[in-house]
Amino acid sequence: MRMKYSRLETTIGILSSILLTGLGVALFIHANLGSDTITVMVDGIHHTLNVSIGSASRIYNSIMLILALLVSYKNIGWATIVYALTVGFAMDFFEQLLAPLNITQAGMIVRLGTVVIAQICFGLTYALLIKYRKGMNQVDAIAYALVNWTRIDFKWIRTGMDVLLLVGGYLLGGVVGIGSIIAMTTTGILIDLFLKLLNGDHDETSTKRI
């Protein structure tokens, strides 16, 4: 049975996803061990087209939004648009907030721990967007369309898409490191885990179907 959520609960959930993304990106940047797979793709577009990171992000989001609308328009909603328009401000805020900590100069264990925390932020972010059903991240919307077509579990489809984003971004000139490998191999699994924790196995937002 599909759960009903209050407007306040939904708004808090979407706002939390935006803040978690901003924190996650800032943590990846300051760890300096490679970024999440989407950021690697955006970085690749930035290098290939010689545009700013912000412009590259808008190009990426526009392309992915069009693809998501074509194959999975039912999973695109107001949260998708709000998320895309505001997440950049959250990234800038947390990047400046973390700057005094000098994480980049810390030891490898601290930086790896920072990457792990960043990846947890991303897994929870995408799970929240899926949970409240007001519009998924574009990648997740496309992944769900592929789940419906192939009947393959979401976590494997999402991991495969992360591989494509990482390889594509790298070929375009994006920076790849151990943080990118961690993100590529765990995003789908973390989303699956957090959805089960947030909703329980009996909710229709199970990652095996939609």
Coordinates of C-alpha atoms in Angstrom, one line a residue:
M1 CA 0.0 0.0 0.0
R2 CA 1.4 3.4 -0.9
M3 CA 2.0 5.6 2.1
K4 CA 0.5 9.1 2.4
Y5 CA 2.8 11.8 3.7
S6 CA 1.8 15.3 5.0
R7 CA 2.9 18.4 3.1
L8 CA 5.2 19.3 6.0
E9 CA 6.9 15.9 6.1
T10 CA 7.4 15.8 2.4
T11 CA 8.8 19.4 2.4
I12 CA 11.3 18.5 5.2
G13 CA 12.2 15.3 3.3
I14 CA 13.0 17.1 0.1
L15 CA 14.8 19.9 1.9
S16 CA 16.9 17.3 3.7
S17 CA 17.8 15.6 0.4
I18 CA 19.1 19.0 -1.0
L19 CA 21.2 19.7 2.1
L20 CA 22.6 16.1 2.2
T21 CA 23.6 16.5 -1.5
G22 CA 25.4 19.8 -0.8
L23 CA 27.2 18.2 2.2
G24 CA 28.1 15.1 0.2
V25 CA 29.6 17.0 -2.7
A26 CA 31.5 19.3 -0.3
L27 CA 32.9 16.3 1.6
F28 CA 34.0 14.6 -1.7
I29 CA 35.7 17.8 -2.8
H30 CA 37.6 18.3 0.4
A31 CA 38.6 14.7 0.7
N32 CA 40.2 15.1 -2.8
L33 CA 40.2 11.4 -3.5
G34 CA 37.8 11.5 -6.5
S35 CA 34.1 12.5 -6.6
D36 CA 30.8 10.7 -6.9
T37 CA 30.0 9.5 -10.4
I38 CA 27.7 12.3 -11.4
T39 CA 30.3 14.9 -10.4
V40 CA 32.9 13.1 -12.4
M41 CA 30.6 13.4 -15.5
V42 CA 30.0 17.1 -14.8
D43 CA 33.7 17.6 -14.4
G44 CA 34.3 15.9 -17.7
I45 CA 31.8 18.1 -19.5
H46 CA 33.5 21.1 -17.8
H47 CA 36.9 20.1 -19.3
T48 CA 35.6 19.0 -22.7
L49 CA 33.4 22.1 -23.4
N50 CA 35.7 24.5 -21.5
V51 CA 32.7 25.9 -19.5
S52 CA 32.3 26.5 -15.8
I53 CA 31.3 23.8 -13.4
G54 CA 28.0 25.5 -13.0
S55 CA 27.4 25.6 -16.7
A56 CA 28.5 22.0 -17.0
S57 CA 26.0 21.0 -14.3
R58 CA 23.2 22.7 -16.0
I59 CA 24.1 21.0 -19.3
Y60 CA 24.1 17.6 -17.6
N61 CA 20.9 18.2 -15.7
S62 CA 19.1 19.4 -18.8
I63 CA 20.2 16.3 -20.8
M64 CA 19.3 13.9 -18.0
L65 CA 16.0 15.6 -17.4
I66 CA 15.0 15.3 -21.0
L67 CA 15.9 11.6 -21.0
A68 CA 14.0 11.0 -17.8
L69 CA 10.9 12.7 -19.1
L70 CA 11.1 10.6 -22.3
V71 CA 11.4 7.2 -20.5
S72 CA 10.0 7.8 -17.0
Y73 CA 8.0 11.0 -16.9
K74 CA 5.7 9.7 -14.1
N75 CA 8.7 9.7 -11.8
I76 CA 9.5 13.4 -12.5
G77 CA 7.8 16.0 -10.3
W78 CA 8.2 19.3 -8.6
A79 CA 10.9 18.0 -6.3
T80 CA 13.1 17.1 -9.3
I81 CA 12.9 20.7 -10.5
V82 CA 13.4 22.2 -7.1
Y83 CA 16.3 19.9 -6.4
A84 CA 18.0 20.8 -9.7
L85 CA 17.6 24.5 -9.2
T86 CA 18.7 24.8 -5.5
V87 CA 21.2 22.1 -4.9
G88 CA 24.1 24.2 -6.2
F89 CA 23.5 26.8 -3.4
A90 CA 23.8 24.0 -0.8
M91 CA 27.0 22.8 -2.4
D92 CA 28.5 26.3 -2.2
F93 CA 27.4 26.7 1.5
F94 CA 28.9 23.5 2.7
E95 CA 32.1 23.8 0.7
Q96 CA 32.8 27.1 2.4
L97 CA 31.7 25.8 5.8
L98 CA 34.1 22.8 5.6
A99 CA 37.1 24.8 4.2
P100 CA 38.6 25.8 7.6
L101 CA 38.8 22.1 8.5
N102 CA 41.6 21.5 6.0
I103 CA 40.4 17.9 5.3
T104 CA 42.6 17.8 2.2
Q105 CA 45.7 18.0 4.4
A106 CA 44.5 15.3 6.8
G107 CA 45.8 11.7 6.8
M108 CA 44.5 9.1 4.4
I109 CA 42.2 7.4 7.1
V110 CA 40.4 10.7 7.8
R111 CA 40.0 11.4 4.1
L112 CA 38.7 7.9 3.4
G113 CA 36.3 8.3 6.3
T114 CA 35.1 11.6 4.8
V115 CA 34.4 9.8 1.5
V116 CA 32.4 7.2 3.3
I117 CA 30.3 9.9 5.0
A118 CA 29.8 11.7 1.7
Q119 CA 28.6 8.5 0.0
I120 CA 26.2 7.8 2.8
C121 CA 24.8 11.3 2.3
F122 CA 24.2 10.6 -1.4
G123 CA 22.6 7.2 -0.7
L124 CA 20.2 8.8 1.8
T125 CA 19.5 11.7 -0.5
Y126 CA 18.3 9.6 -3.4
A127 CA 16.3 7.3 -1.1
L128 CA 14.4 10.3 0.3
L129 CA 13.6 11.6 -3.2
I130 CA 12.2 8.2 -4.1
K131 CA 10.4 7.8 -0.8
Y132 CA 8.3 10.9 -1.0
R133 CA 7.4 10.4 -4.7
K134 CA 7.4 14.1 -5.7
G135 CA 10.1 13.6 -8.3
M136 CA 13.2 11.4 -8.3
N137 CA 16.7 12.3 -9.2
Q138 CA 16.9 12.0 -13.0
V139 CA 19.3 9.1 -12.9
D140 CA 17.0 7.2 -10.5
A141 CA 14.0 7.9 -12.7
I142 CA 15.8 6.4 -15.7
A143 CA 17.0 3.5 -13.6
Y144 CA 13.4 2.7 -12.6
A145 CA 12.3 2.6 -16.2
L146 CA 15.1 0.1 -16.9
V147 CA 14.0 -2.0 -13.9
N148 CA 10.5 -2.1 -15.4
W149 CA 11.8 -3.1 -18.8
T150 CA 14.4 -5.7 -17.7
R151 CA 13.0 -6.9 -14.3
I152 CA 16.6 -6.6 -12.9
D153 CA 16.9 -5.3 -9.3
F154 CA 17.2 -1.6 -9.0
K155 CA 20.6 -1.8 -7.1
W156 CA 22.2 -3.5 -10.1
I157 CA 20.7 -1.2 -12.7
R158 CA 21.7 1.9 -10.6
T159 CA 25.3 0.5 -10.1
G160 CA 25.5 -0.1 -13.9
M161 CA 24.5 3.5 -14.6
D162 CA 27.1 4.8 -12.1
V163 CA 29.7 2.8 -14.1
L164 CA 28.6 4.4 -17.3
L165 CA 28.7 7.9 -15.7
L166 CA 32.1 7.3 -14.2
V167 CA 33.7 5.9 -17.4
G168 CA 32.0 8.6 -19.6
G169 CA 33.1 11.4 -17.3
Y170 CA 36.7 10.0 -17.1
L171 CA 36.9 9.8 -21.0
L172 CA 35.7 13.4 -21.1
G173 CA 38.5 14.5 -18.7
G174 CA 36.8 14.2 -15.3
V175 CA 39.0 13.4 -12.3
V176 CA 38.7 9.9 -10.9
G177 CA 40.0 8.4 -7.7
I178 CA 39.3 5.9 -5.0
G179 CA 36.3 8.0 -3.9
S180 CA 34.8 7.6 -7.4
I181 CA 35.2 3.8 -7.2
I182 CA 33.5 3.7 -3.8
A183 CA 30.6 5.8 -5.1
M184 CA 30.3 3.7 -8.3
T185 CA 30.1 0.4 -6.5
T186 CA 27.9 1.4 -3.5
T187 CA 25.3 4.0 -4.6
G188 CA 22.7 1.5 -5.8
I189 CA 23.2 -0.7 -2.8
L190 CA 22.9 2.2 -0.3
I191 CA 19.7 3.5 -1.9
D192 CA 18.2 0.0 -1.7
L193 CA 19.3 -0.3 2.0
F194 CA 18.0 3.2 3.0
L195 CA 14.7 2.7 1.2
K196 CA 14.1 -0.5 3.2
L197 CA 15.0 1.3 6.4
L198 CA 12.8 4.2 5.6
N199 CA 9.8 2.3 4.3
G200 CA 10.0 -1.3 5.3
D201 CA 10.0 -4.2 2.8
H202 CA 6.2 -4.1 2.3
D203 CA 6.0 -0.6 0.9
E204 CA 5.4 -0.1 -2.8
T205 CA 8.6 2.0 -3.0
S206 CA 10.6 -1.2 -2.9
T207 CA 13.5 -0.9 -5.3
K208 CA 12.4 -4.1 -7.1
R209 CA 9.3 -2.4 -8.5
I210 CA 7.5 0.9 -8.9

